[in-house]
Protein backbone atom coordinates (compact mmCIF):
# COMPACT_ATOMS: atom_id res chain seq x y z
CA UNK A 1 0.00 0.00 0.00
CA UNK A 2 1.27 3.50 -0.83
CA UNK A 3 2.25 5.81 2.06
CA UNK A 4 -0.63 7.88 3.43
CA UNK A 5 0.79 11.20 2.19
CA UNK A 6 1.07 9.81 -1.34
CA UNK A 7 -2.52 8.55 -1.30
CA UNK A 8 -3.84 11.94 -0.14
CA UNK A 9 -1.84 13.86 -2.74
CA UNK A 10 -2.88 11.43 -5.50
CA UNK A 11 -6.54 11.93 -4.62
CA UNK A 12 -6.04 15.71 -4.56
CA UNK A 13 -4.62 15.75 -8.06
CA UNK A 14 -7.32 13.48 -9.48
CA UNK A 15 -10.14 15.39 -11.14
CA UNK A 16 -12.54 12.50 -10.53
CA UNK A 17 -12.12 12.65 -6.76
CA UNK A 18 -14.56 15.48 -6.08
CA UNK A 19 -17.00 14.43 -3.39
CA UNK A 20 -20.04 16.17 -2.10
CA UNK A 21 -20.02 17.45 1.47
CA UNK A 22 -22.60 16.08 3.88
CA UNK A 23 -22.88 17.41 7.42
CA UNK A 24 -23.40 13.83 8.64
CA UNK A 25 -19.82 13.05 7.56
CA UNK A 26 -18.32 15.66 9.87
CA UNK A 27 -16.28 14.03 12.62
CA UNK A 28 -12.90 14.58 14.26
CA UNK A 29 -9.87 13.50 12.29
CA UNK A 30 -8.17 11.33 14.88
CA UNK A 31 -5.07 10.61 12.84
CA UNK A 32 -4.24 14.18 11.79
CA UNK A 33 -1.82 16.49 13.58
CA UNK A 34 -2.04 20.14 12.56
CA UNK A 35 0.52 22.89 12.80
CA UNK A 36 -0.19 26.52 11.95
CA UNK A 37 2.86 28.42 10.75
CA UNK A 38 3.24 32.20 10.51
CA UNK A 39 6.10 33.23 8.24
CA UNK A 40 8.03 36.47 8.91
CA UNK A 41 5.15 38.02 10.84
CA UNK A 42 5.58 41.70 11.66
CA UNK A 43 2.91 42.66 14.21
CA UNK A 44 2.77 41.16 17.74
CA UNK A 45 -1.00 41.66 18.00
CA UNK A 46 -1.52 39.48 14.90
CA UNK A 47 0.45 36.63 16.50
CA UNK A 48 -1.77 36.89 19.59
CA UNK A 49 -4.92 37.02 17.46
CA UNK A 50 -3.78 33.91 15.56
CA UNK A 51 -3.26 32.09 18.88
CA UNK A 52 -6.75 33.11 19.99
CA UNK A 53 -8.29 31.90 16.70
CA UNK A 54 -6.47 28.55 16.97
CA UNK A 55 -7.71 27.99 20.51
CA UNK A 56 -11.28 28.96 19.56
CA UNK A 57 -11.21 26.26 16.87
CA UNK A 58 -9.66 23.63 19.13
CA UNK A 59 -6.08 23.78 17.83
CA UNK A 60 -2.92 24.54 19.77
CA UNK A 61 0.21 24.02 17.63
CA UNK A 62 1.54 27.42 16.53
CA UNK A 63 4.96 27.99 14.97
CA UNK A 64 6.69 31.14 13.76
CA UNK A 65 9.42 31.24 11.15
CA UNK A 66 11.75 34.25 11.22
CA UNK A 67 9.37 36.66 12.98
CA UNK A 68 10.33 40.33 12.78
CA UNK A 69 10.84 40.29 16.59
CA UNK A 70 12.29 37.08 18.04
CA UNK A 71 10.78 37.96 21.43
CA UNK A 72 7.29 38.52 20.01
CA UNK A 73 5.67 35.77 22.09
CA UNK A 74 6.38 37.67 25.33
CA UNK A 75 5.34 41.11 24.09
CA UNK A 76 2.37 42.78 25.78
CA UNK A 77 0.56 43.40 22.46
CA UNK A 78 0.91 39.71 21.58
CA UNK A 79 -0.40 38.56 24.96
CA UNK A 80 -3.26 41.09 24.82
CA UNK A 81 -4.17 39.90 21.31
CA UNK A 82 -4.23 36.28 22.51
CA UNK A 83 -7.00 37.16 24.99
CA UNK A 84 -7.37 33.84 26.81
CA UNK A 85 -5.06 31.80 24.59
CA UNK A 86 -1.79 32.40 26.42
CA UNK A 87 -1.38 28.62 26.66
CA UNK A 88 -1.13 28.51 22.86
CA UNK A 89 1.52 31.26 22.96
CA UNK A 90 3.42 29.39 25.69
CA UNK A 91 3.51 26.29 23.51
CA UNK A 92 4.47 28.17 20.33
CA UNK A 93 7.92 27.64 18.86
CA UNK A 94 10.11 29.97 16.81
CA UNK A 95 12.27 28.61 13.99
CA UNK A 96 15.05 30.18 11.96
CA UNK A 97 14.16 28.28 8.82
CA UNK A 98 11.41 26.22 7.28
CA UNK A 99 13.45 23.01 7.28
CA UNK A 100 13.59 22.98 11.11
CA UNK A 101 9.79 22.62 11.40
CA UNK A 102 9.69 18.88 10.82
CA UNK A 103 12.40 16.56 12.08
CA UNK A 104 12.41 12.94 13.18
CA UNK A 105 8.96 11.40 13.60
CA UNK A 106 7.34 14.72 12.68
CA UNK A 107 8.86 14.47 9.18
CA UNK A 108 6.73 11.46 8.21
CA UNK A 109 3.56 11.95 6.19
CA UNK A 110 3.76 15.75 6.07
CA UNK A 111 1.48 17.70 3.77
CA UNK A 112 2.40 21.37 3.56
CA UNK A 113 -0.51 23.64 2.69
CA UNK A 114 -0.04 27.20 1.63
CA UNK A 115 -2.93 29.55 2.19
CA UNK A 116 -4.38 32.33 0.09
CA UNK A 117 -4.80 33.18 -3.52
CA UNK A 118 -2.48 35.15 -5.79
CA UNK A 119 -3.43 38.79 -5.32
CA UNK A 120 -1.20 40.47 -7.89
CA UNK A 121 -1.22 38.50 -11.12
CA UNK A 122 1.73 40.53 -12.40
CA UNK A 123 4.03 38.94 -9.80
CA UNK A 124 6.19 36.08 -10.97
CA UNK A 125 4.88 33.15 -8.87
CA UNK A 126 5.70 29.47 -9.05
CA UNK A 127 3.12 27.30 -10.75
CA UNK A 128 0.83 25.96 -8.04
CA UNK A 129 -2.41 24.06 -8.00
CA UNK A 130 -5.04 25.85 -5.93
CA UNK A 131 -7.60 23.62 -4.22
CA UNK A 132 -10.75 24.60 -2.34
CA UNK A 133 -10.28 23.89 1.39
CA UNK A 134 -13.49 21.84 1.59
CA UNK A 135 -12.29 19.56 -1.20
CA UNK A 136 -8.94 19.11 0.52
CA UNK A 137 -10.57 18.03 3.78
CA UNK A 138 -13.05 15.76 2.00
CA UNK A 139 -10.04 13.95 0.53
CA UNK A 140 -8.37 13.65 3.93
CA UNK A 141 -11.59 12.10 5.28
CA UNK A 142 -11.76 9.71 2.33
CA UNK A 143 -8.20 8.51 2.88
CA UNK A 144 -8.78 8.19 6.63
CA UNK A 145 -11.88 6.05 5.99
CA UNK A 146 -9.93 3.92 3.53
CA UNK A 147 -7.14 3.26 6.03
CA UNK A 148 -9.18 2.44 9.13
CA UNK A 149 -10.00 -1.13 8.11
CA UNK A 150 -8.06 -3.86 6.36
CA UNK A 151 -9.51 -6.11 3.62
CA UNK A 152 -11.29 -8.32 6.18
CA UNK A 153 -13.05 -5.28 7.69
CA UNK A 154 -10.99 -5.42 10.89
CA UNK A 155 -10.01 -2.03 12.29
CA UNK A 156 -6.29 -1.43 12.15
CA UNK A 157 -3.93 1.12 13.61
CA UNK A 158 -4.11 4.38 11.71
CA UNK A 159 -1.14 6.18 10.26
CA UNK A 160 -0.59 9.70 11.51
CA UNK A 161 -0.59 12.49 8.96
CA UNK A 162 0.94 15.88 9.74
CA UNK A 163 -0.56 18.93 8.06
CA UNK A 164 1.12 22.31 8.21
CA UNK A 165 -0.83 25.41 7.22
CA UNK A 166 1.50 28.21 6.15
CA UNK A 167 0.53 31.88 6.32
CA UNK A 168 2.72 34.57 4.79
CA UNK A 169 3.44 37.89 6.40
CA UNK A 170 0.85 40.60 6.76
CA UNK A 171 2.10 42.80 3.96
CA UNK A 172 3.21 40.51 1.14
CA UNK A 173 1.83 37.06 1.93
CA UNK A 174 3.95 34.08 0.97
CA UNK A 175 7.01 34.57 -1.18
CA UNK A 176 7.86 32.31 -4.12
CA UNK A 177 10.38 30.27 -2.13
CA UNK A 178 7.81 29.47 0.57
CA UNK A 179 5.16 28.65 -2.03
CA UNK A 180 7.50 26.19 -3.74
CA UNK A 181 7.75 24.21 -0.48
CA UNK A 182 3.98 23.67 -0.44
CA UNK A 183 2.37 20.48 -1.63
CA UNK A 184 -0.91 22.28 -2.22
CA UNK A 185 -2.27 25.82 -2.04
CA UNK A 186 -5.65 26.22 -0.37
CA UNK A 187 -7.73 29.10 -1.57
PDB file of C-alpha atoms in Angstrom:
ATOM      1  CA  UNK A   1       0.000   0.000   0.000  1.00  0.00           C
ATOM      2  CA  UNK A   2       1.273   3.504  -0.834  1.00  0.00           C
ATOM      3  CA  UNK A   3       2.251   5.812   2.061  1.00  0.00           C
ATOM      4  CA  UNK A   4      -0.632   7.881   3.432  1.00  0.00           C
ATOM      5  CA  UNK A   5       0.786  11.201   2.192  1.00  0.00           C
ATOM      6  CA  UNK A   6       1.073   9.808  -1.335  1.00  0.00           C
ATOM      7  CA  UNK A   7      -2.516   8.554  -1.296  1.00  0.00           C
ATOM      8  CA  UNK A   8      -3.839  11.939  -0.142  1.00  0.00           C
ATOM      9  CA  UNK A   9      -1.836  13.862  -2.737  1.00  0.00           C
ATOM     10  CA  UNK A  10      -2.877  11.430  -5.497  1.00  0.00           C
ATOM     11  CA  UNK A  11      -6.541  11.933  -4.621  1.00  0.00           C
ATOM     12  CA  UNK A  12      -6.038  15.706  -4.559  1.00  0.00           C
ATOM     13  CA  UNK A  13      -4.622  15.749  -8.063  1.00  0.00           C
ATOM     14  CA  UNK A  14      -7.318  13.479  -9.478  1.00  0.00           C
ATOM     15  CA  UNK A  15     -10.136  15.394 -11.141  1.00  0.00           C
ATOM     16  CA  UNK A  16     -12.537  12.505 -10.529  1.00  0.00           C
ATOM     17  CA  UNK A  17     -12.125  12.650  -6.760  1.00  0.00           C
ATOM     18  CA  UNK A  18     -14.560  15.482  -6.083  1.00  0.00           C
ATOM     19  CA  UNK A  19     -17.000  14.428  -3.394  1.00  0.00           C
ATOM     20  CA  UNK A  20     -20.043  16.166  -2.097  1.00  0.00           C
ATOM     21  CA  UNK A  21     -20.018  17.446   1.466  1.00  0.00           C
ATOM     22  CA  UNK A  22     -22.598  16.083   3.876  1.00  0.00           C
ATOM     23  CA  UNK A  23     -22.883  17.409   7.419  1.00  0.00           C
ATOM     24  CA  UNK A  24     -23.404  13.830   8.642  1.00  0.00           C
ATOM     25  CA  UNK A  25     -19.823  13.049   7.562  1.00  0.00           C
ATOM     26  CA  UNK A  26     -18.325  15.659   9.872  1.00  0.00           C
ATOM     27  CA  UNK A  27     -16.280  14.034  12.619  1.00  0.00           C
ATOM     28  CA  UNK A  28     -12.904  14.581  14.260  1.00  0.00           C
ATOM     29  CA  UNK A  29      -9.870  13.498  12.294  1.00  0.00           C
ATOM     30  CA  UNK A  30      -8.168  11.333  14.881  1.00  0.00           C
ATOM     31  CA  UNK A  31      -5.074  10.606  12.836  1.00  0.00           C
ATOM     32  CA  UNK A  32      -4.238  14.178  11.789  1.00  0.00           C
ATOM     33  CA  UNK A  33      -1.816  16.494  13.581  1.00  0.00           C
ATOM     34  CA  UNK A  34      -2.044  20.137  12.559  1.00  0.00           C
ATOM     35  CA  UNK A  35       0.524  22.887  12.803  1.00  0.00           C
ATOM     36  CA  UNK A  36      -0.190  26.516  11.954  1.00  0.00           C
ATOM     37  CA  UNK A  37       2.858  28.419  10.745  1.00  0.00           C
ATOM     38  CA  UNK A  38       3.236  32.200  10.506  1.00  0.00           C
ATOM     39  CA  UNK A  39       6.100  33.233   8.239  1.00  0.00           C
ATOM     40  CA  UNK A  40       8.030  36.472   8.910  1.00  0.00           C
ATOM     41  CA  UNK A  41       5.151  38.016  10.837  1.00  0.00           C
ATOM     42  CA  UNK A  42       5.575  41.704  11.656  1.00  0.00           C
ATOM     43  CA  UNK A  43       2.912  42.656  14.214  1.00  0.00           C
ATOM     44  CA  UNK A  44       2.767  41.158  17.740  1.00  0.00           C
ATOM     45  CA  UNK A  45      -0.995  41.664  17.997  1.00  0.00           C
ATOM     46  CA  UNK A  46      -1.521  39.480  14.902  1.00  0.00           C
ATOM     47  CA  UNK A  47       0.451  36.633  16.500  1.00  0.00           C
ATOM     48  CA  UNK A  48      -1.768  36.889  19.590  1.00  0.00           C
ATOM     49  CA  UNK A  49      -4.923  37.020  17.461  1.00  0.00           C
ATOM     50  CA  UNK A  50      -3.785  33.915  15.561  1.00  0.00           C
ATOM     51  CA  UNK A  51      -3.256  32.090  18.876  1.00  0.00           C
ATOM     52  CA  UNK A  52      -6.754  33.112  19.988  1.00  0.00           C
ATOM     53  CA  UNK A  53      -8.287  31.901  16.702  1.00  0.00           C
ATOM     54  CA  UNK A  54      -6.474  28.549  16.972  1.00  0.00           C
ATOM     55  CA  UNK A  55      -7.706  27.992  20.505  1.00  0.00           C
ATOM     56  CA  UNK A  56     -11.277  28.960  19.557  1.00  0.00           C
ATOM     57  CA  UNK A  57     -11.208  26.264  16.869  1.00  0.00           C
ATOM     58  CA  UNK A  58      -9.659  23.627  19.133  1.00  0.00           C
ATOM     59  CA  UNK A  59      -6.080  23.776  17.825  1.00  0.00           C
ATOM     60  CA  UNK A  60      -2.918  24.543  19.766  1.00  0.00           C
ATOM     61  CA  UNK A  61       0.206  24.020  17.632  1.00  0.00           C
ATOM     62  CA  UNK A  62       1.540  27.420  16.526  1.00  0.00           C
ATOM     63  CA  UNK A  63       4.959  27.989  14.968  1.00  0.00           C
ATOM     64  CA  UNK A  64       6.688  31.138  13.758  1.00  0.00           C
ATOM     65  CA  UNK A  65       9.420  31.245  11.146  1.00  0.00           C
ATOM     66  CA  UNK A  66      11.752  34.246  11.221  1.00  0.00           C
ATOM     67  CA  UNK A  67       9.368  36.657  12.982  1.00  0.00           C
ATOM     68  CA  UNK A  68      10.332  40.332  12.785  1.00  0.00           C
ATOM     69  CA  UNK A  69      10.843  40.290  16.588  1.00  0.00           C
ATOM     70  CA  UNK A  70      12.288  37.076  18.037  1.00  0.00           C
ATOM     71  CA  UNK A  71      10.779  37.956  21.435  1.00  0.00           C
ATOM     72  CA  UNK A  72       7.294  38.517  20.010  1.00  0.00           C
ATOM     73  CA  UNK A  73       5.674  35.767  22.094  1.00  0.00           C
ATOM     74  CA  UNK A  74       6.384  37.672  25.326  1.00  0.00           C
ATOM     75  CA  UNK A  75       5.343  41.112  24.088  1.00  0.00           C
ATOM     76  CA  UNK A  76       2.366  42.778  25.775  1.00  0.00           C
ATOM     77  CA  UNK A  77       0.558  43.397  22.461  1.00  0.00           C
ATOM     78  CA  UNK A  78       0.910  39.712  21.583  1.00  0.00           C
ATOM     79  CA  UNK A  79      -0.396  38.561  24.963  1.00  0.00           C
ATOM     80  CA  UNK A  80      -3.256  41.087  24.818  1.00  0.00           C
ATOM     81  CA  UNK A  81      -4.167  39.896  21.308  1.00  0.00           C
ATOM     82  CA  UNK A  82      -4.230  36.278  22.510  1.00  0.00           C
ATOM     83  CA  UNK A  83      -7.004  37.161  24.992  1.00  0.00           C
ATOM     84  CA  UNK A  84      -7.368  33.843  26.814  1.00  0.00           C
ATOM     85  CA  UNK A  85      -5.059  31.797  24.585  1.00  0.00           C
ATOM     86  CA  UNK A  86      -1.790  32.403  26.425  1.00  0.00           C
ATOM     87  CA  UNK A  87      -1.383  28.619  26.665  1.00  0.00           C
ATOM     88  CA  UNK A  88      -1.128  28.510  22.856  1.00  0.00           C
ATOM     89  CA  UNK A  89       1.523  31.265  22.957  1.00  0.00           C
ATOM     90  CA  UNK A  90       3.416  29.394  25.688  1.00  0.00           C
ATOM     91  CA  UNK A  91       3.513  26.294  23.508  1.00  0.00           C
ATOM     92  CA  UNK A  92       4.475  28.167  20.332  1.00  0.00           C
ATOM     93  CA  UNK A  93       7.920  27.643  18.855  1.00  0.00           C
ATOM     94  CA  UNK A  94      10.111  29.969  16.811  1.00  0.00           C
ATOM     95  CA  UNK A  95      12.267  28.605  13.993  1.00  0.00           C
ATOM     96  CA  UNK A  96      15.050  30.182  11.956  1.00  0.00           C
ATOM     97  CA  UNK A  97      14.159  28.279   8.817  1.00  0.00           C
ATOM     98  CA  UNK A  98      11.410  26.219   7.281  1.00  0.00           C
ATOM     99  CA  UNK A  99      13.454  23.007   7.283  1.00  0.00           C
ATOM    100  CA  UNK A 100      13.592  22.981  11.106  1.00  0.00           C
ATOM    101  CA  UNK A 101       9.793  22.624  11.396  1.00  0.00           C
ATOM    102  CA  UNK A 102       9.693  18.881  10.821  1.00  0.00           C
ATOM    103  CA  UNK A 103      12.397  16.565  12.076  1.00  0.00           C
ATOM    104  CA  UNK A 104      12.411  12.936  13.180  1.00  0.00           C
ATOM    105  CA  UNK A 105       8.964  11.404  13.604  1.00  0.00           C
ATOM    106  CA  UNK A 106       7.342  14.722  12.676  1.00  0.00           C
ATOM    107  CA  UNK A 107       8.861  14.475   9.185  1.00  0.00           C
ATOM    108  CA  UNK A 108       6.733  11.462   8.213  1.00  0.00           C
ATOM    109  CA  UNK A 109       3.557  11.947   6.188  1.00  0.00           C
ATOM    110  CA  UNK A 110       3.765  15.748   6.074  1.00  0.00           C
ATOM    111  CA  UNK A 111       1.484  17.705   3.772  1.00  0.00           C
ATOM    112  CA  UNK A 112       2.399  21.372   3.560  1.00  0.00           C
ATOM    113  CA  UNK A 113      -0.511  23.638   2.691  1.00  0.00           C
ATOM    114  CA  UNK A 114      -0.038  27.205   1.629  1.00  0.00           C
ATOM    115  CA  UNK A 115      -2.932  29.551   2.190  1.00  0.00           C
ATOM    116  CA  UNK A 116      -4.385  32.334   0.087  1.00  0.00           C
ATOM    117  CA  UNK A 117      -4.798  33.182  -3.515  1.00  0.00           C
ATOM    118  CA  UNK A 118      -2.483  35.147  -5.789  1.00  0.00           C
ATOM    119  CA  UNK A 119      -3.432  38.790  -5.322  1.00  0.00           C
ATOM    120  CA  UNK A 120      -1.200  40.474  -7.888  1.00  0.00           C
ATOM    121  CA  UNK A 121      -1.222  38.496 -11.123  1.00  0.00           C
ATOM    122  CA  UNK A 122       1.731  40.530 -12.403  1.00  0.00           C
ATOM    123  CA  UNK A 123       4.026  38.939  -9.797  1.00  0.00           C
ATOM    124  CA  UNK A 124       6.186  36.076 -10.965  1.00  0.00           C
ATOM    125  CA  UNK A 125       4.884  33.152  -8.872  1.00  0.00           C
ATOM    126  CA  UNK A 126       5.699  29.465  -9.048  1.00  0.00           C
ATOM    127  CA  UNK A 127       3.116  27.304 -10.749  1.00  0.00           C
ATOM    128  CA  UNK A 128       0.831  25.960  -8.040  1.00  0.00           C
ATOM    129  CA  UNK A 129      -2.411  24.059  -7.997  1.00  0.00           C
ATOM    130  CA  UNK A 130      -5.044  25.849  -5.925  1.00  0.00           C
ATOM    131  CA  UNK A 131      -7.597  23.616  -4.217  1.00  0.00           C
ATOM    132  CA  UNK A 132     -10.749  24.595  -2.345  1.00  0.00           C
ATOM    133  CA  UNK A 133     -10.280  23.886   1.388  1.00  0.00           C
ATOM    134  CA  UNK A 134     -13.492  21.838   1.594  1.00  0.00           C
ATOM    135  CA  UNK A 135     -12.288  19.559  -1.200  1.00  0.00           C
ATOM    136  CA  UNK A 136      -8.942  19.112   0.519  1.00  0.00           C
ATOM    137  CA  UNK A 137     -10.573  18.025   3.776  1.00  0.00           C
ATOM    138  CA  UNK A 138     -13.054  15.760   2.000  1.00  0.00           C
ATOM    139  CA  UNK A 139     -10.042  13.950   0.532  1.00  0.00           C
ATOM    140  CA  UNK A 140      -8.365  13.652   3.935  1.00  0.00           C
ATOM    141  CA  UNK A 141     -11.590  12.100   5.283  1.00  0.00           C
ATOM    142  CA  UNK A 142     -11.758   9.705   2.330  1.00  0.00           C
ATOM    143  CA  UNK A 143      -8.196   8.513   2.881  1.00  0.00           C
ATOM    144  CA  UNK A 144      -8.780   8.190   6.625  1.00  0.00           C
ATOM    145  CA  UNK A 145     -11.881   6.053   5.994  1.00  0.00           C
ATOM    146  CA  UNK A 146      -9.934   3.923   3.527  1.00  0.00           C
ATOM    147  CA  UNK A 147      -7.136   3.263   6.029  1.00  0.00           C
ATOM    148  CA  UNK A 148      -9.178   2.436   9.134  1.00  0.00           C
ATOM    149  CA  UNK A 149     -10.004  -1.133   8.106  1.00  0.00           C
ATOM    150  CA  UNK A 150      -8.065  -3.862   6.357  1.00  0.00           C
ATOM    151  CA  UNK A 151      -9.514  -6.106   3.622  1.00  0.00           C
ATOM    152  CA  UNK A 152     -11.294  -8.318   6.183  1.00  0.00           C
ATOM    153  CA  UNK A 153     -13.045  -5.276   7.686  1.00  0.00           C
ATOM    154  CA  UNK A 154     -10.994  -5.424  10.888  1.00  0.00           C
ATOM    155  CA  UNK A 155     -10.012  -2.032  12.287  1.00  0.00           C
ATOM    156  CA  UNK A 156      -6.288  -1.433  12.147  1.00  0.00           C
ATOM    157  CA  UNK A 157      -3.926   1.121  13.615  1.00  0.00           C
ATOM    158  CA  UNK A 158      -4.114   4.385  11.705  1.00  0.00           C
ATOM    159  CA  UNK A 159      -1.135   6.180  10.261  1.00  0.00           C
ATOM    160  CA  UNK A 160      -0.585   9.700  11.512  1.00  0.00           C
ATOM    161  CA  UNK A 161      -0.594  12.495   8.960  1.00  0.00           C
ATOM    162  CA  UNK A 162       0.936  15.881   9.743  1.00  0.00           C
ATOM    163  CA  UNK A 163      -0.558  18.927   8.056  1.00  0.00           C
ATOM    164  CA  UNK A 164       1.123  22.310   8.211  1.00  0.00           C
ATOM    165  CA  UNK A 165      -0.831  25.407   7.218  1.00  0.00           C
ATOM    166  CA  UNK A 166       1.503  28.208   6.148  1.00  0.00           C
ATOM    167  CA  UNK A 167       0.529  31.875   6.322  1.00  0.00           C
ATOM    168  CA  UNK A 168       2.722  34.567   4.789  1.00  0.00           C
ATOM    169  CA  UNK A 169       3.440  37.891   6.399  1.00  0.00           C
ATOM    170  CA  UNK A 170       0.850  40.602   6.765  1.00  0.00           C
ATOM    171  CA  UNK A 171       2.099  42.805   3.962  1.00  0.00           C
ATOM    172  CA  UNK A 172       3.209  40.506   1.144  1.00  0.00           C
ATOM    173  CA  UNK A 173       1.828  37.063   1.931  1.00  0.00           C
ATOM    174  CA  UNK A 174       3.947  34.075   0.972  1.00  0.00           C
ATOM    175  CA  UNK A 175       7.014  34.571  -1.181  1.00  0.00           C
ATOM    176  CA  UNK A 176       7.856  32.314  -4.119  1.00  0.00           C
ATOM    177  CA  UNK A 177      10.377  30.270  -2.126  1.00  0.00           C
ATOM    178  CA  UNK A 178       7.813  29.472   0.567  1.00  0.00           C
ATOM    179  CA  UNK A 179       5.158  28.645  -2.031  1.00  0.00           C
ATOM    180  CA  UNK A 180       7.496  26.186  -3.744  1.00  0.00           C
ATOM    181  CA  UNK A 181       7.753  24.213  -0.482  1.00  0.00           C
ATOM    182  CA  UNK A 182       3.979  23.672  -0.437  1.00  0.00           C
ATOM    183  CA  UNK A 183       2.366  20.483  -1.626  1.00  0.00           C
ATOM    184  CA  UNK A 184      -0.914  22.283  -2.221  1.00  0.00           C
ATOM    185  CA  UNK A 185      -2.266  25.823  -2.037  1.00  0.00           C
ATOM    186  CA  UNK A 186      -5.646  26.219  -0.371  1.00  0.00           C
ATOM    187  CA  UNK A 187      -7.725  29.105  -1.567  1.00  0.00           C
TER     188      UNK A 187
END
